[in-house]
PDB file of C-alpha atoms in Angstrom:
ATOM      1  CA  ASP A   1     182.993 203.886 -62.689  1.00 60.00           C
ATOM      2  CA  GLN A   2     179.446 205.281 -62.727  1.00 75.00           C
ATOM      3  CA  GLN A   3     178.901 205.956 -66.397  1.00 93.00           C
ATOM      4  CA  VAL A   4     175.404 204.455 -66.224  1.00 96.00           C
ATOM      5  CA  LYS A   5     173.370 205.040 -63.105  1.00 96.00           C
ATOM      6  CA  GLN A   6     170.071 203.700 -61.889  1.00 96.00           C
ATOM      7  CA  ASN A   7     169.431 205.620 -58.721  1.00 92.00           C
ATOM      8  CA  SER A   8     166.374 203.692 -57.576  1.00 94.00           C
ATOM      9  CA  PRO A   9     167.309 200.225 -56.327  1.00 94.00           C
ATOM     10  CA  SER A  10     163.651 199.266 -56.016  1.00 96.00           C
ATOM     11  CA  LEU A  11     160.179 200.249 -57.188  1.00 97.00           C
ATOM     12  CA  SER A  12     156.751 198.901 -56.215  1.00 97.00           C
ATOM     13  CA  VAL A  13     153.697 199.440 -58.406  1.00 97.00           C
ATOM     14  CA  GLN A  14     150.102 198.219 -58.348  1.00 97.00           C
ATOM     15  CA  GLU A  15     149.031 195.867 -61.090  1.00 97.00           C
ATOM     16  CA  GLY A  16     147.510 197.779 -63.998  1.00 97.00           C
ATOM     17  CA  ARG A  17     149.341 201.015 -63.211  1.00 97.00           C
ATOM     18  CA  ILE A  18     152.344 202.479 -64.994  1.00 98.00           C
ATOM     19  CA  SER A  19     155.901 201.544 -63.993  1.00 98.00           C
ATOM     20  CA  ILE A  20     158.566 204.111 -64.764  1.00 98.00           C
ATOM     21  CA  LEU A  21     162.185 203.081 -64.435  1.00 98.00           C
ATOM     22  CA  ASN A  22     164.875 205.699 -64.804  1.00 98.00           C
ATOM     23  CA  CYS A  23     168.481 205.687 -65.952  1.00 98.00           C
ATOM     24  CA  ASP A  24     171.108 208.427 -66.238  1.00 97.00           C
ATOM     25  CA  TYR A  25     174.397 208.350 -68.078  1.00 97.00           C
ATOM     26  CA  THR A  26     177.470 210.535 -68.110  1.00 96.00           C
ATOM     27  CA  ASN A  27     179.339 209.455 -71.238  1.00 92.00           C
ATOM     28  CA  SER A  28     178.145 211.642 -74.131  1.00 92.00           C
ATOM     29  CA  MET A  29     179.669 209.141 -76.577  1.00 89.00           C
ATOM     30  CA  PHE A  30     176.974 206.578 -75.775  1.00 91.00           C
ATOM     31  CA  ASP A  31     174.652 206.331 -78.756  1.00 89.00           C
ATOM     32  CA  TYR A  32     172.707 203.129 -78.195  1.00 91.00           C
ATOM     33  CA  PHE A  33     170.714 202.226 -75.134  1.00 94.00           C
ATOM     34  CA  LEU A  34     169.048 199.014 -74.085  1.00 94.00           C
ATOM     35  CA  TRP A  35     166.838 197.720 -71.314  1.00 97.00           C
ATOM     36  CA  TYR A  36     167.172 194.190 -70.013  1.00 97.00           C
ATOM     37  CA  LYS A  37     165.021 192.276 -67.560  1.00 96.00           C
ATOM     38  CA  LYS A  38     166.552 189.700 -65.244  1.00 94.00           C
ATOM     39  CA  TYR A  39     164.972 187.030 -63.100  1.00 92.00           C
ATOM     40  CA  PRO A  40     166.997 185.321 -60.345  1.00 86.00           C
ATOM     41  CA  ALA A  41     169.335 182.580 -61.601  1.00 82.00           C
ATOM     42  CA  GLU A  42     168.764 183.599 -65.232  1.00 88.00           C
ATOM     43  CA  GLY A  43     170.666 185.751 -67.700  1.00 92.00           C
ATOM     44  CA  PRO A  44     169.514 189.236 -68.715  1.00 94.00           C
ATOM     45  CA  THR A  45     166.686 189.164 -71.271  1.00 94.00           C
ATOM     46  CA  PHE A  46     166.614 191.895 -73.906  1.00 93.00           C
ATOM     47  CA  LEU A  47     163.485 194.053 -73.731  1.00 95.00           C
ATOM     48  CA  ILE A  48     163.796 197.140 -75.877  1.00 95.00           C
ATOM     49  CA  SER A  49     166.427 199.481 -77.272  1.00 93.00           C
ATOM     50  CA  ILE A  50     166.775 202.972 -78.653  1.00 93.00           C
ATOM     51  CA  SER A  51     169.432 204.701 -80.706  1.00 90.00           C
ATOM     52  CA  SER A  52     170.469 208.285 -80.119  1.00 91.00           C
ATOM     53  CA  ILE A  53     168.796 209.465 -83.312  1.00 91.00           C
ATOM     54  CA  LYS A  54     165.401 208.804 -81.734  1.00 93.00           C
ATOM     55  CA  ASP A  55     163.705 210.061 -78.598  1.00 95.00           C
ATOM     56  CA  LYS A  56     161.106 207.338 -78.256  1.00 97.00           C
ATOM     57  CA  ASN A  57     160.705 203.682 -79.097  1.00 96.00           C
ATOM     58  CA  GLU A  58     157.637 201.608 -78.365  1.00 97.00           C
ATOM     59  CA  ASP A  59     157.065 197.865 -78.299  1.00 96.00           C
ATOM     60  CA  GLY A  60     153.741 196.711 -76.924  1.00 97.00           C
ATOM     61  CA  ARG A  61     153.509 197.607 -73.250  1.00 97.00           C
ATOM     62  CA  PHE A  62     157.099 198.886 -73.192  1.00 98.00           C
ATOM     63  CA  THR A  63     158.210 202.359 -74.224  1.00 98.00           C
ATOM     64  CA  VAL A  64     161.668 203.813 -73.860  1.00 98.00           C
ATOM     65  CA  PHE A  65     162.215 207.568 -73.856  1.00 98.00           C
ATOM     66  CA  LEU A  66     165.594 209.201 -74.440  1.00 97.00           C
ATOM     67  CA  ASN A  67     166.444 212.762 -73.431  1.00 97.00           C
ATOM     68  CA  LYS A  68     169.928 213.351 -74.800  1.00 96.00           C
ATOM     69  CA  SER A  69     170.323 216.856 -73.422  1.00 96.00           C
ATOM     70  CA  ALA A  70     169.634 215.554 -69.926  1.00 97.00           C
ATOM     71  CA  LYS A  71     171.506 212.286 -70.549  1.00 97.00           C
ATOM     72  CA  HIS A  72     168.485 210.477 -69.237  1.00 97.00           C
ATOM     73  CA  LEU A  73     166.367 207.590 -70.384  1.00 97.00           C
ATOM     74  CA  SER A  74     163.337 205.927 -68.943  1.00 98.00           C
ATOM     75  CA  LEU A  75     161.374 202.743 -69.448  1.00 98.00           C
ATOM     76  CA  HIS A  76     157.608 202.871 -69.144  1.00 98.00           C
ATOM     77  CA  ILE A  77     155.579 199.703 -68.671  1.00 98.00           C
ATOM     78  CA  VAL A  78     151.840 200.107 -69.155  1.00 97.00           C
ATOM     79  CA  PRO A  79     149.895 198.340 -67.809  1.00 97.00           C
ATOM     80  CA  SER A  80     152.158 196.674 -65.275  1.00 98.00           C
ATOM     81  CA  GLN A  81     151.602 192.971 -64.630  1.00 97.00           C
ATOM     82  CA  PRO A  82     152.786 190.755 -61.758  1.00 96.00           C
ATOM     83  CA  GLY A  83     154.958 188.817 -64.249  1.00 95.00           C
ATOM     84  CA  ASP A  84     156.909 192.028 -64.845  1.00 97.00           C
ATOM     85  CA  SER A  85     158.413 191.717 -61.366  1.00 97.00           C
ATOM     86  CA  ALA A  86     162.150 191.398 -61.964  1.00 96.00           C
ATOM     87  CA  VAL A  87     165.371 193.395 -61.912  1.00 96.00           C
ATOM     88  CA  TYR A  88     165.586 195.853 -64.816  1.00 97.00           C
ATOM     89  CA  PHE A  89     168.985 196.901 -66.124  1.00 97.00           C
ATOM     90  CA  CYS A  90     169.727 199.876 -68.289  1.00 97.00           C
ATOM     91  CA  ALA A  91     172.744 199.450 -70.583  1.00 95.00           C
ATOM     92  CA  ALA A  92     174.561 201.738 -73.000  1.00 93.00           C
ATOM     93  CA  SER A  93     177.141 201.403 -75.739  1.00 90.00           C
ATOM     94  CA  VAL A  94     179.365 203.455 -78.047  1.00 85.00           C
ATOM     95  CA  SER A  95     179.483 202.830 -81.778  1.00 73.00           C
ATOM     96  CA  SER A  96     183.124 201.940 -82.101  1.00 65.00           C
ATOM     97  CA  GLY A  97     183.507 199.356 -84.798  1.00 60.00           C
ATOM     98  CA  SER A  98     180.870 196.687 -84.686  1.00 56.00           C
ATOM     99  CA  ALA A  99     181.531 194.958 -81.393  1.00 60.00           C
ATOM    100  CA  ARG A 100     179.901 197.238 -78.861  1.00 77.00           C
ATOM    101  CA  GLN A 101     180.539 196.439 -75.246  1.00 87.00           C
ATOM    102  CA  LEU A 102     177.619 197.213 -72.993  1.00 92.00           C
ATOM    103  CA  THR A 103     177.992 199.312 -69.856  1.00 93.00           C
ATOM    104  CA  PHE A 104     175.310 198.384 -67.339  1.00 95.00           C
ATOM    105  CA  GLY A 105     173.585 200.246 -64.571  1.00 96.00           C
ATOM    106  CA  SER A 106     173.177 198.660 -61.170  1.00 95.00           C
ATOM    107  CA  GLY A 107     169.566 197.639 -61.771  1.00 96.00           C
ATOM    108  CA  THR A 108     166.144 198.429 -60.312  1.00 97.00           C
ATOM    109  CA  GLN A 109     164.066 195.718 -58.649  1.00 97.00           C
ATOM    110  CA  LEU A 110     160.487 196.165 -59.870  1.00 97.00           C
ATOM    111  CA  THR A 111     157.723 194.585 -57.836  1.00 97.00           C
ATOM    112  CA  VAL A 112     154.221 194.623 -59.293  1.00 97.00           C
ATOM    113  CA  LEU A 113     151.646 194.040 -56.613  1.00 96.00           C
ATOM    114  CA  PRO A 114     148.454 192.179 -57.512  1.00 91.00           C
TER     115      PRO A 114
ATOM    116  CA  GLU B   1     163.290 180.608 -80.370  1.00 77.00           C
ATOM    117  CA  PRO B   2     167.103 180.447 -80.628  1.00 81.00           C
ATOM    118  CA  GLU B   3     168.959 181.000 -77.384  1.00 91.00           C
ATOM    119  CA  VAL B   4     172.451 181.176 -75.942  1.00 96.00           C
ATOM    120  CA  THR B   5     173.313 178.190 -73.776  1.00 96.00           C
ATOM    121  CA  GLN B   6     176.046 177.872 -71.156  1.00 97.00           C
ATOM    122  CA  THR B   7     177.623 174.959 -69.316  1.00 96.00           C
ATOM    123  CA  PRO B   8     178.054 174.170 -66.527  1.00 96.00           C
ATOM    124  CA  SER B   9     175.413 176.069 -64.606  1.00 95.00           C
ATOM    125  CA  HIS B  10     177.586 175.961 -61.488  1.00 97.00           C
ATOM    126  CA  GLN B  11     181.329 175.342 -61.213  1.00 97.00           C
ATOM    127  CA  VAL B  12     183.156 174.969 -57.928  1.00 97.00           C
ATOM    128  CA  THR B  13     186.950 175.018 -58.009  1.00 97.00           C
ATOM    129  CA  GLN B  14     189.932 175.402 -55.745  1.00 97.00           C
ATOM    130  CA  MET B  15     191.987 178.574 -55.866  1.00 97.00           C
ATOM    131  CA  GLY B  16     194.804 178.249 -58.376  1.00 97.00           C
ATOM    132  CA  GLN B  17     192.988 175.746 -60.567  1.00 97.00           C
ATOM    133  CA  GLU B  18     192.116 176.298 -64.206  1.00 97.00           C
ATOM    134  CA  VAL B  19     188.481 176.487 -65.280  1.00 97.00           C
ATOM    135  CA  ILE B  20     186.845 176.539 -68.673  1.00 97.00           C
ATOM    136  CA  LEU B  21     183.378 177.972 -69.058  1.00 97.00           C
ATOM    137  CA  ARG B  22     181.492 176.979 -72.164  1.00 97.00           C
ATOM    138  CA  CYS B  23     178.932 178.761 -74.281  1.00 97.00           C
ATOM    139  CA  VAL B  24     177.025 177.977 -77.440  1.00 97.00           C
ATOM    140  CA  PRO B  25     175.983 181.282 -79.029  1.00 95.00           C
ATOM    141  CA  ILE B  26     173.003 181.677 -81.323  1.00 93.00           C
ATOM    142  CA  SER B  27     173.945 179.945 -84.540  1.00 90.00           C
ATOM    143  CA  ASN B  28     173.906 182.807 -87.061  1.00 86.00           C
ATOM    144  CA  HIS B  29     175.486 185.338 -84.718  1.00 90.00           C
ATOM    145  CA  LEU B  30     178.923 186.712 -85.448  1.00 88.00           C
ATOM    146  CA  TYR B  31     179.875 188.610 -82.281  1.00 90.00           C
ATOM    147  CA  PHE B  32     180.442 186.946 -78.929  1.00 93.00           C
ATOM    148  CA  TYR B  33     180.914 188.388 -75.483  1.00 95.00           C
ATOM    149  CA  TRP B  34     181.691 187.472 -71.906  1.00 97.00           C
ATOM    150  CA  TYR B  35     180.414 189.474 -68.958  1.00 97.00           C
ATOM    151  CA  ARG B  36     180.537 188.782 -65.265  1.00 96.00           C
ATOM    152  CA  GLN B  37     178.513 189.855 -62.250  1.00 95.00           C
ATOM    153  CA  ILE B  38     180.046 189.624 -58.813  1.00 94.00           C
ATOM    154  CA  LEU B  39     177.360 189.172 -56.161  1.00 90.00           C
ATOM    155  CA  GLY B  40     175.724 192.507 -55.384  1.00 86.00           C
ATOM    156  CA  GLN B  41     177.597 194.357 -58.112  1.00 89.00           C
ATOM    157  CA  LYS B  42     176.953 195.456 -61.681  1.00 92.00           C
ATOM    158  CA  VAL B  43     177.211 193.307 -64.773  1.00 94.00           C
ATOM    159  CA  GLU B  44     180.701 194.042 -66.135  1.00 95.00           C
ATOM    160  CA  PHE B  45     182.074 193.593 -69.648  1.00 95.00           C
ATOM    161  CA  LEU B  46     185.056 191.277 -69.994  1.00 97.00           C
ATOM    162  CA  VAL B  47     185.720 190.682 -73.678  1.00 95.00           C
ATOM    163  CA  SER B  48     184.219 190.718 -77.164  1.00 92.00           C
ATOM    164  CA  PHE B  49     185.217 188.377 -79.976  1.00 92.00           C
ATOM    165  CA  TYR B  50     184.708 188.595 -83.725  1.00 89.00           C
ATOM    166  CA  ASN B  51     186.223 186.832 -86.701  1.00 87.00           C
ATOM    167  CA  ASN B  52     188.305 184.574 -84.462  1.00 89.00           C
ATOM    168  CA  GLU B  53     189.969 187.349 -82.564  1.00 91.00           C
ATOM    169  CA  ILE B  54     189.396 189.621 -79.604  1.00 93.00           C
ATOM    170  CA  SER B  55     187.741 192.920 -80.575  1.00 89.00           C
ATOM    171  CA  GLU B  56     187.720 194.622 -77.190  1.00 89.00           C
ATOM    172  CA  LYS B  57     188.672 193.691 -73.666  1.00 92.00           C
ATOM    173  CA  SER B  58     188.306 195.364 -70.316  1.00 93.00           C
ATOM    174  CA  GLU B  59     190.895 195.889 -67.598  1.00 93.00           C
ATOM    175  CA  ILE B  60     189.463 192.857 -65.818  1.00 94.00           C
ATOM    176  CA  PHE B  61     190.470 190.614 -68.714  1.00 95.00           C
ATOM    177  CA  ASP B  62     194.123 190.184 -67.829  1.00 93.00           C
ATOM    178  CA  ASP B  63     196.627 187.480 -68.774  1.00 94.00           C
ATOM    179  CA  GLN B  64     194.821 184.936 -66.615  1.00 95.00           C
ATOM    180  CA  PHE B  65     191.860 185.027 -68.991  1.00 97.00           C
ATOM    181  CA  SER B  66     191.598 183.737 -72.522  1.00 97.00           C
ATOM    182  CA  VAL B  67     188.813 183.054 -74.992  1.00 96.00           C
ATOM    183  CA  GLU B  68     188.550 180.641 -77.834  1.00 94.00           C
ATOM    184  CA  ARG B  69     186.144 179.492 -80.490  1.00 92.00           C
ATOM    185  CA  PRO B  70     187.446 175.959 -80.905  1.00 85.00           C
ATOM    186  CA  ASP B  71     184.823 174.904 -83.448  1.00 86.00           C
ATOM    187  CA  GLY B  72     181.843 176.348 -85.298  1.00 78.00           C
ATOM    188  CA  SER B  73     179.545 176.359 -82.309  1.00 87.00           C
ATOM    189  CA  ASN B  74     181.358 176.705 -78.977  1.00 93.00           C
ATOM    190  CA  PHE B  75     182.834 179.810 -77.392  1.00 96.00           C
ATOM    191  CA  THR B  76     184.905 179.308 -74.252  1.00 97.00           C
ATOM    192  CA  LEU B  77     186.325 181.415 -71.455  1.00 98.00           C
ATOM    193  CA  LYS B  78     189.367 180.024 -69.673  1.00 97.00           C
ATOM    194  CA  ILE B  79     190.706 181.257 -66.370  1.00 97.00           C
ATOM    195  CA  ARG B  80     194.199 179.829 -65.926  1.00 95.00           C
ATOM    196  CA  SER B  81     194.730 180.181 -62.197  1.00 94.00           C
ATOM    197  CA  THR B  82     191.571 181.122 -60.376  1.00 96.00           C
ATOM    198  CA  LYS B  83     191.535 183.570 -57.487  1.00 96.00           C
ATOM    199  CA  LEU B  84     188.923 183.980 -54.779  1.00 96.00           C
ATOM    200  CA  GLU B  85     187.836 187.261 -56.386  1.00 95.00           C
ATOM    201  CA  ASP B  86     186.971 185.440 -59.628  1.00 97.00           C
ATOM    202  CA  SER B  87     183.864 184.060 -57.903  1.00 97.00           C
ATOM    203  CA  ALA B  88     180.962 185.500 -59.890  1.00 97.00           C
ATOM    204  CA  MET B  89     178.224 184.757 -62.400  1.00 96.00           C
ATOM    205  CA  TYR B  90     179.711 184.638 -65.877  1.00 98.00           C
ATOM    206  CA  PHE B  91     177.395 185.453 -68.753  1.00 97.00           C
ATOM    207  CA  CYS B  92     178.009 184.721 -72.396  1.00 97.00           C
ATOM    208  CA  ALA B  93     176.228 186.841 -74.999  1.00 95.00           C
ATOM    209  CA  SER B  94     176.041 187.025 -78.772  1.00 93.00           C
ATOM    210  CA  SER B  95     174.781 189.438 -81.406  1.00 89.00           C
ATOM    211  CA  ASP B  96     174.230 189.145 -85.128  1.00 85.00           C
ATOM    212  CA  GLY B  97     176.469 192.077 -86.057  1.00 71.00           C
ATOM    213  CA  LEU B  98     174.562 193.184 -89.123  1.00 67.00           C
ATOM    214  CA  ALA B  99     176.571 196.010 -90.664  1.00 52.00           C
ATOM    215  CA  GLY B 100     175.045 199.425 -90.097  1.00 53.00           C
ATOM    216  CA  PHE B 101     172.615 198.274 -87.427  1.00 57.00           C
ATOM    217  CA  TYR B 102     172.778 198.540 -83.693  1.00 66.00           C
ATOM    218  CA  ASN B 103     172.706 195.045 -82.351  1.00 72.00           C
ATOM    219  CA  GLU B 104     171.019 193.688 -79.315  1.00 85.00           C
ATOM    220  CA  GLN B 105     173.107 191.252 -77.355  1.00 90.00           C
ATOM    221  CA  PHE B 106     171.374 188.066 -76.245  1.00 93.00           C
ATOM    222  CA  PHE B 107     172.551 186.549 -73.006  1.00 95.00           C
ATOM    223  CA  GLY B 108     172.860 182.998 -71.786  1.00 96.00           C
ATOM    224  CA  PRO B 109     171.648 181.857 -68.350  1.00 96.00           C
ATOM    225  CA  GLY B 110     175.099 182.187 -66.818  1.00 97.00           C
ATOM    226  CA  THR B 111     177.622 179.982 -65.037  1.00 97.00           C
ATOM    227  CA  ARG B 112     178.056 180.526 -61.333  1.00 97.00           C
ATOM    228  CA  LEU B 113     181.767 180.145 -60.543  1.00 97.00           C
ATOM    229  CA  THR B 114     182.700 179.578 -56.917  1.00 97.00           C
ATOM    230  CA  VAL B 115     186.398 179.643 -56.050  1.00 97.00           C
ATOM    231  CA  LEU B 116     187.282 178.126 -52.679  1.00 96.00           C
TER     232      LEU B 116
END
């Protein structure tokens, strides 16, 4: 089951530069997308989300872009900081009722180098 | 800031034994979830729970699994007869379920279950 794919298992970026994490999905029914950050031995921490009626959502240093025709979303972190080093998961859901199970990608390990 | 809590942080059990994993969701949230992550694999949905009943469940959530909200604060996942392949991190999550809004799910720190 590869409905949500993160093709880059790892990414290294210099402090202060932009980090771009990518995610692709195959299920056209997905209409809500989220990014989570995860440190070792902790649960996923919600970062930012976007619904399918938008193509961009911004929150401080984090911006998520959605390209529905390409079934692609990306998370931009500007400027990157060493504390951003973590595993980033893309997740997607379908609006069926109100309890929306999340389908996760496999994650991208981001390392921000000082 | 309100958070989801889970106990225990690590549970070791013998194959065939019953385990109960406990979660305290965020207090005003209405929707509760269990996910698991087997080492090296994706986070996988198990079950969602609303209004004292299961809303959705995955193929993983078979008859060996059950969930319960025994009181106003706790949400539990029971595995009746554990198998080796049940070894994983189990995450509880909750969301506020406001009608008409897409809801972020907030995750607890997880319980690492090791089945020997």
